[in-house]
mmCIF file of C-alpha atoms in Angstrom:
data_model
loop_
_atom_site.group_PDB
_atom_site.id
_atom_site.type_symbol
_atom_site.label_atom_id
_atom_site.label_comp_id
_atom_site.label_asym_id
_atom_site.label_seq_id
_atom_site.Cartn_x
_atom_site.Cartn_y
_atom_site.Cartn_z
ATOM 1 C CA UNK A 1 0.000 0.000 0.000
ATOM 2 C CA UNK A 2 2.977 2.384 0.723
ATOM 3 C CA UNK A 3 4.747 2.005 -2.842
ATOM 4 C CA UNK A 4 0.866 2.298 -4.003
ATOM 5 C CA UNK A 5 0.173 5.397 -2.305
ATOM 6 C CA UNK A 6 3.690 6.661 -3.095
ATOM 7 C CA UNK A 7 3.390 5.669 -6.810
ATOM 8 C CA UNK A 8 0.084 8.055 -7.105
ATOM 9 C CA UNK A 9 1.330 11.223 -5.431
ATOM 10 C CA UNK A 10 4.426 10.788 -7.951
ATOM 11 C CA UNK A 11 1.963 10.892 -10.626
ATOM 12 C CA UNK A 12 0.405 13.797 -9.192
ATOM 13 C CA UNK A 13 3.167 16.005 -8.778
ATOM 14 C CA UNK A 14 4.357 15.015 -12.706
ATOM 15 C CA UNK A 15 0.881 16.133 -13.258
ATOM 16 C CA UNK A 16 1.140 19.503 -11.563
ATOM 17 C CA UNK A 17 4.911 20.018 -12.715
ATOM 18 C CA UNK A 18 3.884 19.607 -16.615
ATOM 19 C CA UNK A 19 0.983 22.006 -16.084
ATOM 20 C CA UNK A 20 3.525 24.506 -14.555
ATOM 21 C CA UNK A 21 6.195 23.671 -17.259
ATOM 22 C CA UNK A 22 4.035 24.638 -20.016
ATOM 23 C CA UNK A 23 1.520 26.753 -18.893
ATOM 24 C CA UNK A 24 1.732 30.984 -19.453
ATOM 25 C CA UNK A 25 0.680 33.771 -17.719
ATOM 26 C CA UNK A 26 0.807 37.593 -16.804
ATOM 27 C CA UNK A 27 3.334 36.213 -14.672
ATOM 28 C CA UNK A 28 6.274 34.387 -15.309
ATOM 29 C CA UNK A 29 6.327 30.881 -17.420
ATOM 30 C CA UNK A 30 7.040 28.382 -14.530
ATOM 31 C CA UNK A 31 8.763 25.858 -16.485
ATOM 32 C CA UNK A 32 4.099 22.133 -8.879
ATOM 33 C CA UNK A 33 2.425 -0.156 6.632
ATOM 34 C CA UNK A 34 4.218 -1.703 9.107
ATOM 35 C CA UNK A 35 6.151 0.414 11.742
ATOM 36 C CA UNK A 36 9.378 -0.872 12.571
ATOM 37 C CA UNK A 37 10.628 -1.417 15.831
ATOM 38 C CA UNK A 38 13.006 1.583 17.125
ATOM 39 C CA UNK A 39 16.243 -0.356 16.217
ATOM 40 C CA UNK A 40 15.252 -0.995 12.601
ATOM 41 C CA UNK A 41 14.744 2.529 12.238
ATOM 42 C CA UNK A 42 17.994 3.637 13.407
ATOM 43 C CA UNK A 43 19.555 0.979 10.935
ATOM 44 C CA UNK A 44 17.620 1.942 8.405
ATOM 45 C CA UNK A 45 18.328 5.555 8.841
ATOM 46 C CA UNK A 46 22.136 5.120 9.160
ATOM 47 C CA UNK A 47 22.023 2.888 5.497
ATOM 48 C CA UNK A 48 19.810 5.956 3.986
ATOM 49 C CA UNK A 49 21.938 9.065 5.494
ATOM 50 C CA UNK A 50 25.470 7.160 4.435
ATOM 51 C CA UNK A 51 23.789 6.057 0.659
ATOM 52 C CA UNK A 52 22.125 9.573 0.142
ATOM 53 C CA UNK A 53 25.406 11.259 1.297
ATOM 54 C CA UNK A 54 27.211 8.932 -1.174
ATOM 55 C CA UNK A 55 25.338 9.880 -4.113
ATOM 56 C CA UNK A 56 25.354 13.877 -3.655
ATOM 57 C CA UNK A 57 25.325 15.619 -7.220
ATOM 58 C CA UNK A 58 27.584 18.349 -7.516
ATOM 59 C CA UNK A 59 26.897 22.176 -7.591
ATOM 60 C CA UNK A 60 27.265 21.996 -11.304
ATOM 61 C CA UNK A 61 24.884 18.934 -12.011
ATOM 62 C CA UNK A 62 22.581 20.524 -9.748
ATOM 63 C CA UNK A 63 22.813 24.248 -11.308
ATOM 64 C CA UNK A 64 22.132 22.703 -14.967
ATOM 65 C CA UNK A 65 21.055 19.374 -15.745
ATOM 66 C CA UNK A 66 17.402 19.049 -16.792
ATOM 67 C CA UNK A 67 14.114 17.897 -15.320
ATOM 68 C CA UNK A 68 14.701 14.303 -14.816
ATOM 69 C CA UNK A 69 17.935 14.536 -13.641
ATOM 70 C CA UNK A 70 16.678 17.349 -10.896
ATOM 71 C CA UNK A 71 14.453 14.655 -9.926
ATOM 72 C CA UNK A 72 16.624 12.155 -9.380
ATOM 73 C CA UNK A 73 18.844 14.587 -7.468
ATOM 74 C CA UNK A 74 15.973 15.385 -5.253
ATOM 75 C CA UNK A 75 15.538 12.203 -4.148
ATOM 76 C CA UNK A 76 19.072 12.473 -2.819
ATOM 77 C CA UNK A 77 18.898 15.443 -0.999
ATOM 78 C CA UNK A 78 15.322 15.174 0.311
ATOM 79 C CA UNK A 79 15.896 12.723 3.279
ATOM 80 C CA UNK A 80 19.101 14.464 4.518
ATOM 81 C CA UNK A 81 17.176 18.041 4.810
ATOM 82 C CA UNK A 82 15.980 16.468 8.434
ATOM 83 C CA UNK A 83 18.293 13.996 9.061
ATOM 84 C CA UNK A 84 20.305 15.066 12.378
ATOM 85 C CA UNK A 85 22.877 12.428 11.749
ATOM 86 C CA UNK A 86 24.052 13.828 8.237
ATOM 87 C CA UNK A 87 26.716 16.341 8.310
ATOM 88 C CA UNK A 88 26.156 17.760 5.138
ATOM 89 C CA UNK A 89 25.246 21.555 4.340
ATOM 90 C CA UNK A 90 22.480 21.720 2.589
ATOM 91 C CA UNK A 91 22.227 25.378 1.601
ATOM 92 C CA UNK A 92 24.476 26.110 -1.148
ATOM 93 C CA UNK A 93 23.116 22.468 -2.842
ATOM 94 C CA UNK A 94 19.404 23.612 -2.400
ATOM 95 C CA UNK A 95 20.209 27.133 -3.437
ATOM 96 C CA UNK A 96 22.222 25.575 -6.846
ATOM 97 C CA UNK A 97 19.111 23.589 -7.372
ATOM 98 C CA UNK A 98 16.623 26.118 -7.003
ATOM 99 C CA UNK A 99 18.554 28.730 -8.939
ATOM 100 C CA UNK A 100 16.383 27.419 -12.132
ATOM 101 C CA UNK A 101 13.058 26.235 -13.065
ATOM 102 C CA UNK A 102 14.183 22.585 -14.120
ATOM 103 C CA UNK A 103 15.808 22.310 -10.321
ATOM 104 C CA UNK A 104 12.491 23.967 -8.887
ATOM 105 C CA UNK A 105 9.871 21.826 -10.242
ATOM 106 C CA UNK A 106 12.320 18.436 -10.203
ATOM 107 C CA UNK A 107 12.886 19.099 -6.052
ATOM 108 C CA UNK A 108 9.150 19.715 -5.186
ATOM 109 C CA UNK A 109 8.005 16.136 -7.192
ATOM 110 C CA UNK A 110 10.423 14.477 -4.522
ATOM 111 C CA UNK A 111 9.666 16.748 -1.309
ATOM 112 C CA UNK A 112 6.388 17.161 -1.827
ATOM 113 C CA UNK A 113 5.814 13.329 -2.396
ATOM 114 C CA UNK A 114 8.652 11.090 -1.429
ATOM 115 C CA UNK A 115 9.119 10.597 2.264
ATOM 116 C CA UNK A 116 9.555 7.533 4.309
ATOM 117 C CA UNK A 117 7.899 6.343 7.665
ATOM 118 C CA UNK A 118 10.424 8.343 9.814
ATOM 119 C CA UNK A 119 10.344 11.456 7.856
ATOM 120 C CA UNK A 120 5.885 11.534 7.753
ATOM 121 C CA UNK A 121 6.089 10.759 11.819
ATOM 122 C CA UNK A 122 8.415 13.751 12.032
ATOM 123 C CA UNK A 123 6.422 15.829 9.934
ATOM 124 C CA UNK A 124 3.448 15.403 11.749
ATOM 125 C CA UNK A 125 5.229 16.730 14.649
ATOM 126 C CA UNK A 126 6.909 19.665 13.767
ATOM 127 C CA UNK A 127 5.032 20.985 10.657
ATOM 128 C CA UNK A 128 7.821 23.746 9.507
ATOM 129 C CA UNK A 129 9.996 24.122 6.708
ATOM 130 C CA UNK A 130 13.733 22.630 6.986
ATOM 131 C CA UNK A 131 15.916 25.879 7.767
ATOM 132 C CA UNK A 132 18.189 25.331 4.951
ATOM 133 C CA UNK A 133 15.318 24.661 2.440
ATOM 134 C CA UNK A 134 13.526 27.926 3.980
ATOM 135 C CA UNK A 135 16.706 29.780 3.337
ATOM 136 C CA UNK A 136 17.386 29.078 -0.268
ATOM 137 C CA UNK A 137 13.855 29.536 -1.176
ATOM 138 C CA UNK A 138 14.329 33.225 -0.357
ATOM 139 C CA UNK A 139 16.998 32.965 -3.204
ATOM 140 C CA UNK A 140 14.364 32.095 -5.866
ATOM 141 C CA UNK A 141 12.820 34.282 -7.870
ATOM 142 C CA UNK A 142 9.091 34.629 -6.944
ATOM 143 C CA UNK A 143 8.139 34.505 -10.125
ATOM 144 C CA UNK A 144 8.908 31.350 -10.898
ATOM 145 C CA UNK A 145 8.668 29.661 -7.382
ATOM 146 C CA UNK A 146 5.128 31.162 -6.797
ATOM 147 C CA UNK A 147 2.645 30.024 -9.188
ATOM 148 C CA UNK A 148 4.216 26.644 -8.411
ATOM 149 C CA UNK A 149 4.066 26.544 -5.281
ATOM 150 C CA UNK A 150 -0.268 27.780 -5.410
ATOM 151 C CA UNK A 151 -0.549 25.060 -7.902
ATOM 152 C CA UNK A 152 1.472 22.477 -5.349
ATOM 153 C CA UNK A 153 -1.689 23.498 -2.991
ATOM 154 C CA UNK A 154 -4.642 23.816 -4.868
ATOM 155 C CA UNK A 155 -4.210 20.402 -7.169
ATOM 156 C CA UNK A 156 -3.795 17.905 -4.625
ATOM 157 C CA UNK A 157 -6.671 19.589 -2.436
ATOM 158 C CA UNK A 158 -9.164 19.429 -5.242
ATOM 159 C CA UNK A 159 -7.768 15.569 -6.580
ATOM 160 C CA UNK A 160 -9.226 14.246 -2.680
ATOM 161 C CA UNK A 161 -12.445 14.532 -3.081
ATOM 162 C CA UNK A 162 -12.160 14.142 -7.761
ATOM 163 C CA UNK A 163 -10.393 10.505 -6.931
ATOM 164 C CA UNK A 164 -12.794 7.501 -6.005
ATOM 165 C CA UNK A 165 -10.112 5.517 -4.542
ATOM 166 C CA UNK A 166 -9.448 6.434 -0.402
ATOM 167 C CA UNK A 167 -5.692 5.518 -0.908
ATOM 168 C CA UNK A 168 -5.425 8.178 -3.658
ATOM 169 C CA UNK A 169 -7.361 10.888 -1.802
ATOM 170 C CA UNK A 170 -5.010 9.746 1.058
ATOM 171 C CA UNK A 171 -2.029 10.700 -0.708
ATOM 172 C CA UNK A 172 -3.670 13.885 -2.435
ATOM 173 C CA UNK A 173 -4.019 14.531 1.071
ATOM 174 C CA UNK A 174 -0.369 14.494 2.053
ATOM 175 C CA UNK A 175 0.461 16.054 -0.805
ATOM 176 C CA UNK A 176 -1.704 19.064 -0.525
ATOM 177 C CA UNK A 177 -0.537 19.713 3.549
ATOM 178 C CA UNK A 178 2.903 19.772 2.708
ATOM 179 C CA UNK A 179 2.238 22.087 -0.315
ATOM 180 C CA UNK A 180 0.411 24.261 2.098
ATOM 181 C CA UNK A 181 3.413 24.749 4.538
ATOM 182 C CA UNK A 182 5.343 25.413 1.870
ATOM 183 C CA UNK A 183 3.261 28.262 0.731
ATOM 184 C CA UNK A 184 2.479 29.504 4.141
ATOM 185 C CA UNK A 185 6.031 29.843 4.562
ATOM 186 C CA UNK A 186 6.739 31.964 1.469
ATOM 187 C CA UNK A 187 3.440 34.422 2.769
ATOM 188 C CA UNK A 188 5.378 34.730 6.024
ATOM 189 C CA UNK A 189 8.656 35.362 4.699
ATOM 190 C CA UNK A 190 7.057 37.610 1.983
ATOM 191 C CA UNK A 191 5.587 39.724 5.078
ATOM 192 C CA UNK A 192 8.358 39.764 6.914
ATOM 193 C CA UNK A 193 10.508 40.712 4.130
ATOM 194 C CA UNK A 194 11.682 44.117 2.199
ATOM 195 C CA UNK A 195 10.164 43.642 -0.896
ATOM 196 C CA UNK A 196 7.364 46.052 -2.401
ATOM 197 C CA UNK A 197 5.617 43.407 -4.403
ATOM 198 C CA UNK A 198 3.194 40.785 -2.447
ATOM 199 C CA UNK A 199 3.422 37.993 -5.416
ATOM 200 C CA UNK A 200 2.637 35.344 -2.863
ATOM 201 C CA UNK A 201 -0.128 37.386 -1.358
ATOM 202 C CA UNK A 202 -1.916 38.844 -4.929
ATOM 203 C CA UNK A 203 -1.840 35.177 -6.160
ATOM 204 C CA UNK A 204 -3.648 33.602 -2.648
ATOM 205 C CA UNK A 205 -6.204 36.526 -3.022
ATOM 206 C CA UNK A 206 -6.618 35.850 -6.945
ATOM 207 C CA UNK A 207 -7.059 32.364 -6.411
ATOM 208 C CA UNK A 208 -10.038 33.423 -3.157
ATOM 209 C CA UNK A 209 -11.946 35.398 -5.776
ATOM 210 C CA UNK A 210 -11.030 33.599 -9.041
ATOM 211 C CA UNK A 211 -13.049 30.110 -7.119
ATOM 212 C CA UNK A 212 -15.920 32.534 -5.116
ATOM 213 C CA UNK A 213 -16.941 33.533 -8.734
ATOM 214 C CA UNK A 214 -16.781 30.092 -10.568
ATOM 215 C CA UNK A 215 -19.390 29.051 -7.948
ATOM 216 C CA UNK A 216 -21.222 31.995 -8.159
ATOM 217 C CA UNK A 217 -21.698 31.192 -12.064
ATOM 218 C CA UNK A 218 -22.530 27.762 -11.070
ATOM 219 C CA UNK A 219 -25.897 29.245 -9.121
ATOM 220 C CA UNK A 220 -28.888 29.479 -10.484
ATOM 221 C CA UNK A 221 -30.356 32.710 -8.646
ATOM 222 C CA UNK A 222 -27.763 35.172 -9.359
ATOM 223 C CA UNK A 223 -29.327 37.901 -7.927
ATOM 224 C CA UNK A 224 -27.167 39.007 -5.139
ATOM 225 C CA UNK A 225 -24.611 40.412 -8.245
ATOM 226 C CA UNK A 226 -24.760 43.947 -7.000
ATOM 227 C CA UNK A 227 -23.656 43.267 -3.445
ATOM 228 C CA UNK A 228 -20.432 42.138 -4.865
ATOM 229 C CA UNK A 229 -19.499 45.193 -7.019
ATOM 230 C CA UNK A 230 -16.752 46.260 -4.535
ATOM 231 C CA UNK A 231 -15.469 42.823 -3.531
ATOM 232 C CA UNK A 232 -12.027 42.270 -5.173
ATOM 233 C CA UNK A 233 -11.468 45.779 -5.798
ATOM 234 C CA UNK A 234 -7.777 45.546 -4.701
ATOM 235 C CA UNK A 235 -7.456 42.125 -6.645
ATOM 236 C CA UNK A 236 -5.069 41.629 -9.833
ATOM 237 C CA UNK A 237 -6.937 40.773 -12.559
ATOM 238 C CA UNK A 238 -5.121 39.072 -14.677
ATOM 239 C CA UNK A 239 -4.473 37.342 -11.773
ATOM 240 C CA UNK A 240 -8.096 35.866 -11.251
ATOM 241 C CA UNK A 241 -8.737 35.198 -14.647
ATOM 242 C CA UNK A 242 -5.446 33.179 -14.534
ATOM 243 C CA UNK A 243 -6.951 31.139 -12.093
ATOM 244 C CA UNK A 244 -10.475 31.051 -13.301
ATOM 245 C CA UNK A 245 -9.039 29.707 -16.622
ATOM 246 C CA UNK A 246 -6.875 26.921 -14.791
ATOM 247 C CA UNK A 247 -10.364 26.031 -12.397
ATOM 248 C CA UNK A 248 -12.140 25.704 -15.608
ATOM 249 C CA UNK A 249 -9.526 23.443 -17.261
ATOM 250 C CA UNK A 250 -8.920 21.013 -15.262
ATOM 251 C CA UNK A 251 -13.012 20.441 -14.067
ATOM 252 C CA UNK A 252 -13.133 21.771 -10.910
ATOM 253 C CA UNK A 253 -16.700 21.637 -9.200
ATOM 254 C CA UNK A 254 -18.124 23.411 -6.622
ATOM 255 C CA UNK A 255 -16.557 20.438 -3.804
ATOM 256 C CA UNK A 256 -12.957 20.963 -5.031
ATOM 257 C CA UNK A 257 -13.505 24.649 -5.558
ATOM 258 C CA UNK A 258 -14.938 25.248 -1.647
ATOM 259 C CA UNK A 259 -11.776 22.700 -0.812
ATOM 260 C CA UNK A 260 -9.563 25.063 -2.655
ATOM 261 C CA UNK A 261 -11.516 28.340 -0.772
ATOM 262 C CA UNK A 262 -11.213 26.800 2.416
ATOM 263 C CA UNK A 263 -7.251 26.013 2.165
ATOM 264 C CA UNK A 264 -6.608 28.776 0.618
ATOM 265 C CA UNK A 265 -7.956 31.240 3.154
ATOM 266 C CA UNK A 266 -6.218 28.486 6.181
ATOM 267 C CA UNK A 267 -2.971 29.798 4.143
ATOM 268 C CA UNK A 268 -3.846 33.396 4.679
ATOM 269 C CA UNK A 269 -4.840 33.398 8.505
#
């Protein structure tokens, strides 16, 4: 069930990462069980930090191979980002990596997806973003990390209640909370920071008012119109009919679209 449930968010996150590869915008072309007993773990852990340290790609490999290869390199560099027996600094690897949109979208499939038993029991403990990882994604341009990271939220949200299967909603699931800290962080560090654009903020408030008015078409009576004249006055645009556009093409009903509202607005409290 594990290699199951692992197999589907992979296929997920390809999903998400070839819509942000090849869609455009106003905005910048984003090319998103058995436990073991206590001494397993530690052996297990030991084997992973020592192969995974093993296997490091180089600044280089990380700064300019393609897609597939950032993937692959992900999967290295994932499980040592909260390993406390690994010695290795991650910053200057995660900032190489996330210096272009290949190395973006190729780390989020595996961090978003790929954990093992140690690593989800961890994460439901201490919900935050690795230090190192939170560090170099101040290095990224916005631009490109942005609209991937909204799409790393609101696709897995709206697959858990589109699949049939409860092992894939499971995993949609998963998906979609660690998306979510990941974009809650980049809100935070957008507010705390010195910049005079709000990329992370426009595109959480587009997304709020690009799903209230695809259910609002979806309504019959429609006659409440003129009460919303002045909502969304300080709304981008382009922005919401971005999102509107991206609702519309991949089906989203009025479940996945009160999902998305719901997260969405947990993001921005």
């Amino acid at each position: 069930m594990k290699s199951f449930q692992m197999l589907s968010s992979v296929i997920l996150m390809k999903r998400i990462l070839f819509v942000a590869g090849s869609s455009s915008s106003s905005f910048a072309r984003t090319t998103a069980f058995v436990v073991p007993r206590h001494d397993m773990n530690q052996q297990r852990l030991m084997s992973s930090t020592t192969l995974c340290e093993s296997n490091i790609p180089s600044i280089e490999e990380l700064s300019t191979d393609p897609f597939m290869k950032q993937v692959q390199h992900a999967s290295t560099l994932v499980p040592l980002l909260n390993d406390k027996d690994s010695n290795v600094d991650m910053y200057p690897m995660l900032k190489a990596q996330l210096s272009h949109s290949d190395g973006i979208r190729g780390f989020f499939v595996s961090y978003l997806t790929g954990s093992s038993e140690e690593e989800e029991e961890e994460e439901e403990k201490n919900m935050v973003v690795p230090k190192s990882l939170r560090r170099a994604m101040k290095k990224v341009d916005a631009k490109e990390l942005v609209p991937l990271a909204c799409m790393n939220v609101i696709m897995p949200t709206a697959m858990v209640t589109m699949h049939t299967d409860p092992n894939l909603s499971s995993s949609s699931a998963k998906t979609a909370k660690r998306g979510k800290v990941i974009l809650s962080t980049l809100l935070q560090d957008e507010a705390d920071g010195e910049k005079d654009d709000f990329l992370v903020l426009d595109n959480c408030l587009a997304m709020l008012e690009a799903a209230d008015a695809a259910i609002n078409t979806m309504e019959v009576e429609m006659d409440d119109d003129d009460d919303d004249d002045d909502e969304g006055d300080d709304v981008d645009e382009e922005l919401v009919k971005y999102w509107q556009d991206f609702y519309v093409k991949w089906g989203y009903k009025e479940t996945q679209l009160n999902d998305i509202i719901t997260t969405i607005s947990e993001v921005l409290a």
